[in-house]
Coordinates of C-alpha atoms and ligand atoms in Angstrom, one line a residue:
X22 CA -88.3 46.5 -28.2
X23 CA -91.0 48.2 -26.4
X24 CA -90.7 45.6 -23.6
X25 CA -87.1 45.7 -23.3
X26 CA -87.0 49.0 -22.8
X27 CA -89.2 49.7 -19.8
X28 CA -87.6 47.2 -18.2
X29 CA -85.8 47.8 -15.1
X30 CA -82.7 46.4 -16.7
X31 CA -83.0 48.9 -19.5
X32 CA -83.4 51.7 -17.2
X33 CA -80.6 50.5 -15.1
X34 CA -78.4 50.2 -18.0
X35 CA -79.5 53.5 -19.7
X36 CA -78.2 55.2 -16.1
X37 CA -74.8 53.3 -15.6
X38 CA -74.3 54.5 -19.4
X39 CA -75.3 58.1 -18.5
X40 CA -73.3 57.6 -15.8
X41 CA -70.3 56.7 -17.9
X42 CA -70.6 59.2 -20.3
X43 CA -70.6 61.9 -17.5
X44 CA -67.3 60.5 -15.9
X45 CA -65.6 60.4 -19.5
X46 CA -66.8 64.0 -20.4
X47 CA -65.5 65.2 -17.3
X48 CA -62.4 63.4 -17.9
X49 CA -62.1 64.6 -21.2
X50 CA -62.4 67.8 -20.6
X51 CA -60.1 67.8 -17.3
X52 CA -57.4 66.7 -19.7
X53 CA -58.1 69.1 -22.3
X54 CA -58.1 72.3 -19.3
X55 CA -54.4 70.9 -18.3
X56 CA -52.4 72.9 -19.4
X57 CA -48.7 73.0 -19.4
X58 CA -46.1 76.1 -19.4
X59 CA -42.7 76.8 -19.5
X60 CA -40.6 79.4 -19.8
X61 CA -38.5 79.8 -23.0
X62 CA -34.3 79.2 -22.9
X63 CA -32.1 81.3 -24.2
X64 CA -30.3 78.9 -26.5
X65 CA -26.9 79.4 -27.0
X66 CA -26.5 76.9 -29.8
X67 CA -28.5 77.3 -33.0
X68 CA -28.6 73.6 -33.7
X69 CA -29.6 72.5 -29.9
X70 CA -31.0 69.1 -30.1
X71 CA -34.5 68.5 -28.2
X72 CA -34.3 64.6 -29.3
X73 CA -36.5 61.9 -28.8
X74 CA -36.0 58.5 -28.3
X75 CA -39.1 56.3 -29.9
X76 CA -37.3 52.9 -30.4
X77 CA -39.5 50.9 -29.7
X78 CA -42.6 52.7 -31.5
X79 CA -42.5 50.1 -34.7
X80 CA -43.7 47.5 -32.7
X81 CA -45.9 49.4 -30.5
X82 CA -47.8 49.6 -33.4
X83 CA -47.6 46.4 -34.1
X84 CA -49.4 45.4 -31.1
X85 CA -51.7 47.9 -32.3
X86 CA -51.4 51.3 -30.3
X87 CA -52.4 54.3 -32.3
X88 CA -50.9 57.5 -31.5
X89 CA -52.9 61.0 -31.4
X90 CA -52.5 64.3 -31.2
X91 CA -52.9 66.9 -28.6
X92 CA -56.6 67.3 -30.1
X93 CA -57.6 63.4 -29.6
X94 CA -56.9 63.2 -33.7
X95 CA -54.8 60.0 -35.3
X96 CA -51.7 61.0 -36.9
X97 CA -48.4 59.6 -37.3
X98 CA -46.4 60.0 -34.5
X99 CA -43.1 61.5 -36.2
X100 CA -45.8 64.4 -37.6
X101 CA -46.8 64.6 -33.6
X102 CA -43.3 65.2 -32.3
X103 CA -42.3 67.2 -35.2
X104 CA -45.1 69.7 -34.2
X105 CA -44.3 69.7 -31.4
X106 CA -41.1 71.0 -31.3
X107 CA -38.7 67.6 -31.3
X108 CA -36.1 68.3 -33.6
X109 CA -34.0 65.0 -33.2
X110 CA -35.3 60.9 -33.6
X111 CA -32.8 58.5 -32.0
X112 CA -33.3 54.9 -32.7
X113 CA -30.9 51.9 -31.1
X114 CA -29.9 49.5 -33.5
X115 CA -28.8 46.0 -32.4
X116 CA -27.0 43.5 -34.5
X117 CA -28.8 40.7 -34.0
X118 CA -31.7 41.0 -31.5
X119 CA -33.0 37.1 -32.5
X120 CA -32.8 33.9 -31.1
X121 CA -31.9 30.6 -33.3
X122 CA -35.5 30.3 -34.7
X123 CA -35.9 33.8 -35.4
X124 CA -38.1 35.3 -32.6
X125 CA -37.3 38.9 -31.4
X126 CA -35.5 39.5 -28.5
X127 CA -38.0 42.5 -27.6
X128 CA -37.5 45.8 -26.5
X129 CA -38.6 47.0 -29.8
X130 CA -36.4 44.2 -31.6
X131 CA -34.4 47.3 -32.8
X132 CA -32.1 45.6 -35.6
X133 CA -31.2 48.1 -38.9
X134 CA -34.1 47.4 -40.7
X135 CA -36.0 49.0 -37.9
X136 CA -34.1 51.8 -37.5
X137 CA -34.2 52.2 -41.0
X138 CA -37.8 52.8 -40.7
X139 CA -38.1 54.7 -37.9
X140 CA -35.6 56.9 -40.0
X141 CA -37.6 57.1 -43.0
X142 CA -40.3 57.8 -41.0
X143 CA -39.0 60.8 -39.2
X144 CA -37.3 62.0 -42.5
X145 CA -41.3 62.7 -43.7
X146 CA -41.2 65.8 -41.0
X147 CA -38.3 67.1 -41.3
X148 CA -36.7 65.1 -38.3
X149 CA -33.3 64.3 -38.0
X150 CA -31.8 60.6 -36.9
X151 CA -29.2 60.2 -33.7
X152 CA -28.0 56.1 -34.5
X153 CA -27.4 54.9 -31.2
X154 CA -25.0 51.2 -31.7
X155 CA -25.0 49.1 -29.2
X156 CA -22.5 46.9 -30.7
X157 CA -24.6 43.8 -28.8
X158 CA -27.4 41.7 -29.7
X159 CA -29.5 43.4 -26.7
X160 CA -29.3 45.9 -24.1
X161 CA -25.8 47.6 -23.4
X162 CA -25.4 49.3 -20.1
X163 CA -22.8 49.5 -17.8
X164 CA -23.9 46.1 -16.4
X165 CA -23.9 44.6 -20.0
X166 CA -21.4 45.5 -22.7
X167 CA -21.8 41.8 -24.4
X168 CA -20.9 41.0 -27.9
X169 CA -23.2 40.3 -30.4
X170 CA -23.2 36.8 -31.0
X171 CA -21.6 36.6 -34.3
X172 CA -18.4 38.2 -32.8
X173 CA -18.6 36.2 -30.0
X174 CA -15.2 34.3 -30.6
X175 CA -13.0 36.6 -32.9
X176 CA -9.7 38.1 -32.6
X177 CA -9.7 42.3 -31.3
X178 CA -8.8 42.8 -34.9
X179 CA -11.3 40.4 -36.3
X180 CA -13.9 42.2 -34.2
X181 CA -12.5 46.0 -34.7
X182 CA -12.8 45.0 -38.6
X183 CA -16.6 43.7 -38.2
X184 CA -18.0 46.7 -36.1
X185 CA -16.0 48.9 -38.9
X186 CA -18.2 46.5 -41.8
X187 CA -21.1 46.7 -39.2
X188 CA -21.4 50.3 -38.8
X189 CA -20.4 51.3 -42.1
X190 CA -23.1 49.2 -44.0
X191 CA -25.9 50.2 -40.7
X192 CA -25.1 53.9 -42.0
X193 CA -25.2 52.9 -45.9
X194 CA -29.0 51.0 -45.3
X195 CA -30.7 53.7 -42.9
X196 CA -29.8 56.3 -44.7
X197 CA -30.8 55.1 -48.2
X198 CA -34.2 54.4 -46.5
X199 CA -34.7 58.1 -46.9
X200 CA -33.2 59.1 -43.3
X201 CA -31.2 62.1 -42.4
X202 CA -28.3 60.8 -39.8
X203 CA -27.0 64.1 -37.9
X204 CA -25.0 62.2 -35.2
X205 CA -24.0 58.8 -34.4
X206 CA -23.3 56.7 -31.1
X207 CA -20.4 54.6 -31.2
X208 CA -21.9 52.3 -28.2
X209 CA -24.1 53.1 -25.5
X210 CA -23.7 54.0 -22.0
X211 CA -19.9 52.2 -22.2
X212 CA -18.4 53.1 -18.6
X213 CA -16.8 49.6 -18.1
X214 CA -17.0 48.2 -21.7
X215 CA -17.7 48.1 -25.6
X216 CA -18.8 45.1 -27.0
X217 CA -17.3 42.9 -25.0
X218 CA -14.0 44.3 -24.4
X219 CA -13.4 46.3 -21.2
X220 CA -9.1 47.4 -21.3
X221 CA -9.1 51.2 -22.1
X222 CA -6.9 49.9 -25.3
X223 CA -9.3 47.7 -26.6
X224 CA -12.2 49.9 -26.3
X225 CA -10.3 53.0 -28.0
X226 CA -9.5 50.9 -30.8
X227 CA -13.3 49.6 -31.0
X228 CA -14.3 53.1 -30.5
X229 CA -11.8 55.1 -33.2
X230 CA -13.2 51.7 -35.5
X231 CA -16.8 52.9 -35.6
X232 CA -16.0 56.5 -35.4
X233 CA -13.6 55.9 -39.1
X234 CA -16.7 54.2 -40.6
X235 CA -18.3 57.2 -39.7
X236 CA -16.1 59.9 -41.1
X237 CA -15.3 58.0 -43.9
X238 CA -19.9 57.2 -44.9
X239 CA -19.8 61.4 -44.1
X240 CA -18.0 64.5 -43.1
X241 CA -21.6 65.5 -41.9
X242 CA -22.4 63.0 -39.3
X243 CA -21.3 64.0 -35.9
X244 CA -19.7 61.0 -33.9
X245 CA -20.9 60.8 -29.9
X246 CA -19.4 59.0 -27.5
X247 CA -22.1 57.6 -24.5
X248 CA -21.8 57.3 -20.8
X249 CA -23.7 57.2 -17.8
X250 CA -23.5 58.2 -14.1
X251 CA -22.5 62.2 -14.3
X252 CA -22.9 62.0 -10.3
X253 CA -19.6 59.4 -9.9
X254 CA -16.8 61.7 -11.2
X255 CA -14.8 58.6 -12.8
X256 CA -17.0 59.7 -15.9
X257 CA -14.2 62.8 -15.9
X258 CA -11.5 59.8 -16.1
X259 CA -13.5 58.7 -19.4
X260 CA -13.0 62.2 -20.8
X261 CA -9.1 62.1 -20.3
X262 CA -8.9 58.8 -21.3
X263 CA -10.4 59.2 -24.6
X264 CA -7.9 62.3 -24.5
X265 CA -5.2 59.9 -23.8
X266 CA -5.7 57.3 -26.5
X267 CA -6.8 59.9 -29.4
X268 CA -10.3 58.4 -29.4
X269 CA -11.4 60.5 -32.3
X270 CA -15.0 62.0 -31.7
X271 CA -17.4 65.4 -31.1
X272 CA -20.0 65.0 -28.5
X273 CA -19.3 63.8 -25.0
X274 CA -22.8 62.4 -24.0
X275 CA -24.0 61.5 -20.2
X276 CA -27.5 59.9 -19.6
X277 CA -28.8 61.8 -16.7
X278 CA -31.9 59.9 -14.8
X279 CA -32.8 62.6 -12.0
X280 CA -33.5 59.9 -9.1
X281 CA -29.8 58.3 -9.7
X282 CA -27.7 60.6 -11.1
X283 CA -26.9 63.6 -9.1
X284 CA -27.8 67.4 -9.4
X285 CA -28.0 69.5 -12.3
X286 CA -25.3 71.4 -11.1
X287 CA -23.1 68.7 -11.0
X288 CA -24.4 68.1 -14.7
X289 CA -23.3 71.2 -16.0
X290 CA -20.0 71.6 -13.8
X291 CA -19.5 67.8 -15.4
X292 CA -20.3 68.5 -19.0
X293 CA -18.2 72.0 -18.8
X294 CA -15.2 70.1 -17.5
X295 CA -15.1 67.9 -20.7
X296 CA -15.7 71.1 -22.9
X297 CA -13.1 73.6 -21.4
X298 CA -10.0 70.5 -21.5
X299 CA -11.5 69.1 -24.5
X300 CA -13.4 71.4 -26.4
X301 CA -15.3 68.9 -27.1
X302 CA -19.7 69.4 -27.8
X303 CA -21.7 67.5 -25.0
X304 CA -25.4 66.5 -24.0
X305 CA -27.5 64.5 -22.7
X306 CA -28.4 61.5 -24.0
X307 CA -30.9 60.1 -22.1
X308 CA -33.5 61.6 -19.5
X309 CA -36.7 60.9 -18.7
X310 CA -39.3 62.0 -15.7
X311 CA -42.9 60.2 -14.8
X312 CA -45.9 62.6 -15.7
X313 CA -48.0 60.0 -13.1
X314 CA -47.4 57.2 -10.4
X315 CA -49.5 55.0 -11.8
X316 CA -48.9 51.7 -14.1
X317 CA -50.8 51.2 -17.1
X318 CA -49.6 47.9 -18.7
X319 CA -49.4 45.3 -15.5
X320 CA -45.6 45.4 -15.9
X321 CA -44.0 47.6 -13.2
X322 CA -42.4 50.4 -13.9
X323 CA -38.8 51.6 -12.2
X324 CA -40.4 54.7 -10.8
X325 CA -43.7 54.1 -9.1
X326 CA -45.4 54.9 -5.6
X327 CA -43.4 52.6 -4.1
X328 CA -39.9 52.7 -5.9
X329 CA -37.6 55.3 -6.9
X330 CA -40.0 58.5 -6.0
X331 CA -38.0 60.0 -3.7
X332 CA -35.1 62.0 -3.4
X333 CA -33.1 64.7 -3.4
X334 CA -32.9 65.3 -7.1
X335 CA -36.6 64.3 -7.9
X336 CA -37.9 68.2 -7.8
X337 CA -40.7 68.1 -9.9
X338 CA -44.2 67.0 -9.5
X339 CA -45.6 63.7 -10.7
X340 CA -47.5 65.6 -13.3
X341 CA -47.3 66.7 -17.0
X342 CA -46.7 70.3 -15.8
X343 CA -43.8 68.2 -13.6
X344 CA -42.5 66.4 -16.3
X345 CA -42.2 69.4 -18.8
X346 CA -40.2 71.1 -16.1
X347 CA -37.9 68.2 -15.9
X348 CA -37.2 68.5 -19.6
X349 CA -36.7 72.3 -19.4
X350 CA -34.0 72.4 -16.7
X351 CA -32.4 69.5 -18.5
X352 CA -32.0 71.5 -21.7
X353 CA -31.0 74.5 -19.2
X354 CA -28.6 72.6 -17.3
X355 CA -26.9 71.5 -21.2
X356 CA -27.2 75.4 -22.3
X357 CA -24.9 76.3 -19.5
X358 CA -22.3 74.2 -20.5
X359 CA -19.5 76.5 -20.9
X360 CA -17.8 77.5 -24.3
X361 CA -21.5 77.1 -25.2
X362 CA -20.8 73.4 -26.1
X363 CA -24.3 71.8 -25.2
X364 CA -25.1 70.5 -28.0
X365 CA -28.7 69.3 -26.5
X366 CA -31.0 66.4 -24.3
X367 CA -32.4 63.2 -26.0
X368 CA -35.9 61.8 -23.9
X369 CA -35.5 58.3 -23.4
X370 CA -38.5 56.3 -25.2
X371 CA -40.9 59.5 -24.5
X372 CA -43.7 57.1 -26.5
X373 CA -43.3 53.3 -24.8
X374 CA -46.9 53.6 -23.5
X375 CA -49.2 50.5 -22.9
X376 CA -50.3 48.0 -25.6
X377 CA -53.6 47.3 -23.4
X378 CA -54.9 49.8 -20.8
X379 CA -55.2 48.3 -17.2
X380 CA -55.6 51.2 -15.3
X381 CA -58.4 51.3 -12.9
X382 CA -59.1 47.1 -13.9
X383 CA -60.8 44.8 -11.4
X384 CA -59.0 41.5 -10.5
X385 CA -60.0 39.1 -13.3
X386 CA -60.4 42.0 -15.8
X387 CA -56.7 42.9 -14.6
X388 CA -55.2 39.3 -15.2
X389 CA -57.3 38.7 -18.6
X390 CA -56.0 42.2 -20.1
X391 CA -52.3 41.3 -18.9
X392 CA -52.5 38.2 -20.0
X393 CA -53.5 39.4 -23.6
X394 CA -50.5 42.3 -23.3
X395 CA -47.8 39.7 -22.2
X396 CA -49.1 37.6 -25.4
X397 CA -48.9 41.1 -27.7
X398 CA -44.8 41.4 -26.0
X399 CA -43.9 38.3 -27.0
X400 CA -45.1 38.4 -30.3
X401 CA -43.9 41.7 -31.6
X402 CA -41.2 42.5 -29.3
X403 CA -43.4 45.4 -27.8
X404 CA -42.1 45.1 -24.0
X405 CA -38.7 45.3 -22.6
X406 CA -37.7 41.9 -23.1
X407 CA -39.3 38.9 -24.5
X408 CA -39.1 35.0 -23.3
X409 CA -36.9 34.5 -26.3
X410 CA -33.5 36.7 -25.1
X411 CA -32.8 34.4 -22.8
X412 CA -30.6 32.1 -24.8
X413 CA -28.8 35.6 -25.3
X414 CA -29.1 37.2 -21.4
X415 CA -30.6 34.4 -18.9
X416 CA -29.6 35.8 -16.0
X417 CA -31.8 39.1 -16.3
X418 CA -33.6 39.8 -19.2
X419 CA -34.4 36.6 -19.8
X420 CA -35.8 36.4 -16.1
X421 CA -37.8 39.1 -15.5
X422 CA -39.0 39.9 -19.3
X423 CA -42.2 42.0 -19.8
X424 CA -43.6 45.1 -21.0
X425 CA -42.8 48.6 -20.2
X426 CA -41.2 50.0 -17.3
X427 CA -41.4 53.7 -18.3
X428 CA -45.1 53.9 -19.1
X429 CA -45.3 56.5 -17.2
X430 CA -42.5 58.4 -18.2
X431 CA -43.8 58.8 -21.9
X432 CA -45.4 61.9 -23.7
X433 CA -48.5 60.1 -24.5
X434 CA -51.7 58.7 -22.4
X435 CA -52.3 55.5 -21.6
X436 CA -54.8 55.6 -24.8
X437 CA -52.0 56.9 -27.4
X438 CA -53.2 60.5 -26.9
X439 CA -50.3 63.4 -26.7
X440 CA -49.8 64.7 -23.0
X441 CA -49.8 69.0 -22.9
X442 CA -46.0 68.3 -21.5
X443 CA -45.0 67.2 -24.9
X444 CA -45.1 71.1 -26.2
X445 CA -42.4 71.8 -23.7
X446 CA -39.8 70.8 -26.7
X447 CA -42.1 74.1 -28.9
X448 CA -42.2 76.0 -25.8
X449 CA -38.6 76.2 -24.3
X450 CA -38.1 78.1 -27.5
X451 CA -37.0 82.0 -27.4
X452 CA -39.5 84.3 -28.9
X453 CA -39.5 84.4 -32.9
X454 CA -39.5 80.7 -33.8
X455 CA -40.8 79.2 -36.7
X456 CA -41.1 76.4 -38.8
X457 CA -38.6 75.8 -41.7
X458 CA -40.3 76.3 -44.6
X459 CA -43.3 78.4 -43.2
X460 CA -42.9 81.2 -45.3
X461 CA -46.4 83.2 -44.8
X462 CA -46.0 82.3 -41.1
X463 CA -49.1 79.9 -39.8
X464 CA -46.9 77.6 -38.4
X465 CA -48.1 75.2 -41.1
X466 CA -46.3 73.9 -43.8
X467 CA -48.8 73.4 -46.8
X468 CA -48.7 74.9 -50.4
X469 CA -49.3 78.2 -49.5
X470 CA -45.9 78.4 -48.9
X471 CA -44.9 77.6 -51.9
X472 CA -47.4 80.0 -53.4
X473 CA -46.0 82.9 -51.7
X474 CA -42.0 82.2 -52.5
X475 CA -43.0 81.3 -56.1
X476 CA -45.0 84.9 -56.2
X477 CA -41.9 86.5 -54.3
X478 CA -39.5 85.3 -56.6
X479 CA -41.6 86.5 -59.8
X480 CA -41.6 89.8 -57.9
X481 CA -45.4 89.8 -57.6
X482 CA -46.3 91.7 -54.8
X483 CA -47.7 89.7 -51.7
X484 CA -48.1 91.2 -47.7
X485 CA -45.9 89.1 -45.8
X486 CA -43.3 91.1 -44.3
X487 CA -39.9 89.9 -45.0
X488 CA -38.6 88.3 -41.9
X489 CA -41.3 85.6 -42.2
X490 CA -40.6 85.7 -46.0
X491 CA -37.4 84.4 -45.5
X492 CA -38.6 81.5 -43.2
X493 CA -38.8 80.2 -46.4
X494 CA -35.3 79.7 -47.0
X495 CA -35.5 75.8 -46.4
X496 CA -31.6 75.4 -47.5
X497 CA -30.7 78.2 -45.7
X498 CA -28.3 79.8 -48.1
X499 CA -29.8 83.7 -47.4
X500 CA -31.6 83.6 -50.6
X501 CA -35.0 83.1 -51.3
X502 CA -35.3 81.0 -54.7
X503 CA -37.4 79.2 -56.6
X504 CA -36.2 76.2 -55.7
X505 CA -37.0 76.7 -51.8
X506 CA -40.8 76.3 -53.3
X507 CA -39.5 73.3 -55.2
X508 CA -38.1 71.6 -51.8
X509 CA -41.2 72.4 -49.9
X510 CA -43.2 70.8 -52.9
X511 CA -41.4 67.5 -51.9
X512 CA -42.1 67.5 -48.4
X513 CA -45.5 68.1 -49.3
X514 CA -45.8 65.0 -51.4
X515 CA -43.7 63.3 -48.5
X516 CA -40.9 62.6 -51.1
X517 CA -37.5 62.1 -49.0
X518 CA -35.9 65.3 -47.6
X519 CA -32.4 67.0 -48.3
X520 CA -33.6 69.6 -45.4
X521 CA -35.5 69.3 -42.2
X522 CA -38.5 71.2 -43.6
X523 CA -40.8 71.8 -40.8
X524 CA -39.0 71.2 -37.8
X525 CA -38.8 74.2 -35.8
X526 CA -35.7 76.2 -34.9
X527 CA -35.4 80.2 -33.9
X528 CA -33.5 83.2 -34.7
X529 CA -30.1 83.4 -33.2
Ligands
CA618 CA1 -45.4 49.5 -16.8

């Protein structure tokens, strides 16, 4: 012992480790000094959704990332978003994302059973769930609009009658996994197709199918309809011809990528033109901006140094402070909708961060780390694609399968911890908010809450003024009661949740 450590080697080692240490508190504290500000929106809609897309999180975890919060502390992710300001969870579902011996496709292997979870999950905070169908077995895009497998060879009216069955029964499992469905996609991003049928009659009878299995599961549930490219204005054609063949839905949604899809202006004038003919609610569905160049899993991303990084409509810096601006004039770009029918944005997979760090990784240390991540995506389905989708999509996914190509585009570090840019969905909100349920107005929820509306309601004096008081009000019937107390008391025991207690929302 007393050899070893006057040894050279000791001495060396004890300096590369002071050396280390240094570098890490530095870098600590460099991220704990960023810091991140926006300026609020005046939000025309009370309900305006500031979604997030976390599909793939269930199997993130899996291949063991662990989320933290903005302090460096582990806590579940939904509680993360939830404080900090997401309102909204939406979760893909696929019918059938398996090959013949059961491995997952990847991509999160989203079938109904995970969205279920992710659901349930979300439910715990107060979240609410956006169902995005994809009425495939994998991705749909506008390149893909495939049907699953098992529809593969039916009739039209064999196939409207399964995604009726398909949607319906999706619905009935999520939401008695404890989830709380506000709006659901009938397809995604369908601009040439819907599960493999591409004439406009087909698809409006695939499309009024899912959206009657909605209305008929609940007169709650908000149907959306999903498209992409807002910059081409054939998505205005899509608008009158859902017009045209009484395709019966609320929200028009867009996915709106800054590098490909136009100006904001064009967003808005776009959205605005479907809610003036059609008075109809729109949003975005999709958006997502990098908070850094720089890769973190050894699978390349689609917007990096050298790809996608430039142009007209990428305004905003490569930075969290960047990124949180991209969200903001999102949102503002969807508040401007006329008729005030923006219904809200949805961030595309704000959490798909890496399942092994390679950042900063030497040549073998690189290799040996991807090789352990590309092992982690093909058994839990935690990259884009997995070897096994090929029988399903040779020609693309099953080529070029992998990890995550938006790594850098999430709301967490590459070590799970929440980036300051993730408070933008708290911050963009106008002066007054508060938490549902925070009735003596610490932007906590715990059981003084229920303390102080139990004291209330027995008319036992307490300081609070009234207007926080009533922030109490966690059904939001003007009345403070008893049993606000008593729905609070179930969130606190994470029992499921007839009210998204603890999200926050603002005065209007
Ligand atoms: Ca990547």
């Amino acid at each position: 012992m007393t050899h070893f450590s006057k040894s050279p080697f000791r001495r060396l080692t004890c300096l590369i480790l002071a050396i280390l240490l240094t570098a890490g508190v530095f870098a600590v504290s460099a991220t704990a000094e960023q810091s991140v500000t926006v300026e609020p929106i005046a939000f025309r809609n009370p309900d305006f959704v500031r979604g997030m897309d976390v599909s793939s999180v269930i199997t993130l975890e899996k291949s063991g990332v662990i989320f933290r919060n903005r302090d460096g502390d582990r806590e579940d992710i939904f509680k993360i978003l939830a404080d900090n300001g997401v309102n909204t969870i939406r979760a893909r579902v696929w019918n059938d994302p398996y090959d013949s011996n059961r491995n997952g496709y990847g991509g999160g292997n989203n079938d109904v059973a995970t969205a279920a979870k992710i659901g349930q999950r979300a439910a715990k905070y107060g979240l609410n769930l956006l169902v995005d169908f994809h009425y495939s077995d994998f991705w749909a895009d506008p390149g893909k609009q495939k049907a699953p497998k098992a529809w593969a060879n039916m009739t039209l009216s064999e196939k409207t009658a399964a995604l009726k069955a398909f949607t319906t029964e999706s619905l009935k499992t999520i939401r008695d996994a404890g989830a709380h469905i506000t709006m659901v996609q009938i397809g995604n991003e369908t601009n040439l197709g819907i599960a493999g049928e591409n004439s406009w009659t087909n698809m409006a009878q695939l499309y009024n199918a899912g959206s009657q299995a909605v209305r008929e599961f609940s007169s709650e549930i908000r149907v959306m309809i999903h498209y992409t490219n807002p910059e081409n204005t054939y998505i205005r054609t899509m608008a009158d011809f859902l017009h045209d063949y009484q395709v019966d839905y609320d929200i028009f949604a867009t996915s709106y990528y800054p590098c490909w899809h136009g100006s904001l202006e064009n967003l808005t004038d776009t959205l605005s033109y479907v809610a003036e003919k059609y008075d109809k609610y729109t949003m975005v569905a999709e958006t997502s901006y990098p908070y850094t160049l720089s890769d973190s899993d050894g699978h390349a991303n689609t917007i990096s140094e050298w790809n996608n990084c430039t142009g007209e409509n990428m305004l905003w810096d490569f930075t969290p402070q960047g990124q949180a601006n991209e969200v903001r004039a999102v949102m503002n770009a969807v508040n401007n909708v006329k008729n005030g029918k923006g219904l809200g944005m949805c961030y595309w997979e704000g959490a798909w961060i890496t399942v092994g760090d390679v950042s900063g990784l030497s040549s073998t240390a690189y290799s040996d780390r991807l090789e352990k991540n590309k092992a982690l995506w093909e058994r839990d389905g935690s990259g884009w694609a997995s070897s096994f989708c090929a029988e399903f999509d040779p020609d693309d996914a099953g080529k070029w399968y992998g990890g995550s190509a938006v790594d850098n585009q999430a709301f967490f570090s590459p070590d799970g911890t929440a980036l300051p840019s993730l408070g933008v969905f708290r911050d963009v909100l106008p002066q007054g908010a508060y938490r549902l349920g925070d009735a003596d107005g610490d932007d906590t929820i715990d059981v003084i809450d229920v303390t102080v509306i139990q004291r209330k309601c027995a008319k036992i004096n307490q300081r609070i003024d009234d207007t926080t008081l009533m922030h109490g009000d966690v059904n939001e019937n003007g009345i403070l009661e008893i049993v606000d107390a008593a729905y609070i008391q179930r969130y606190l025991i994470n029992a499921p949740l007839q009210y998204p207690i603890g999200i926050w929302k603002f005065p209007v």
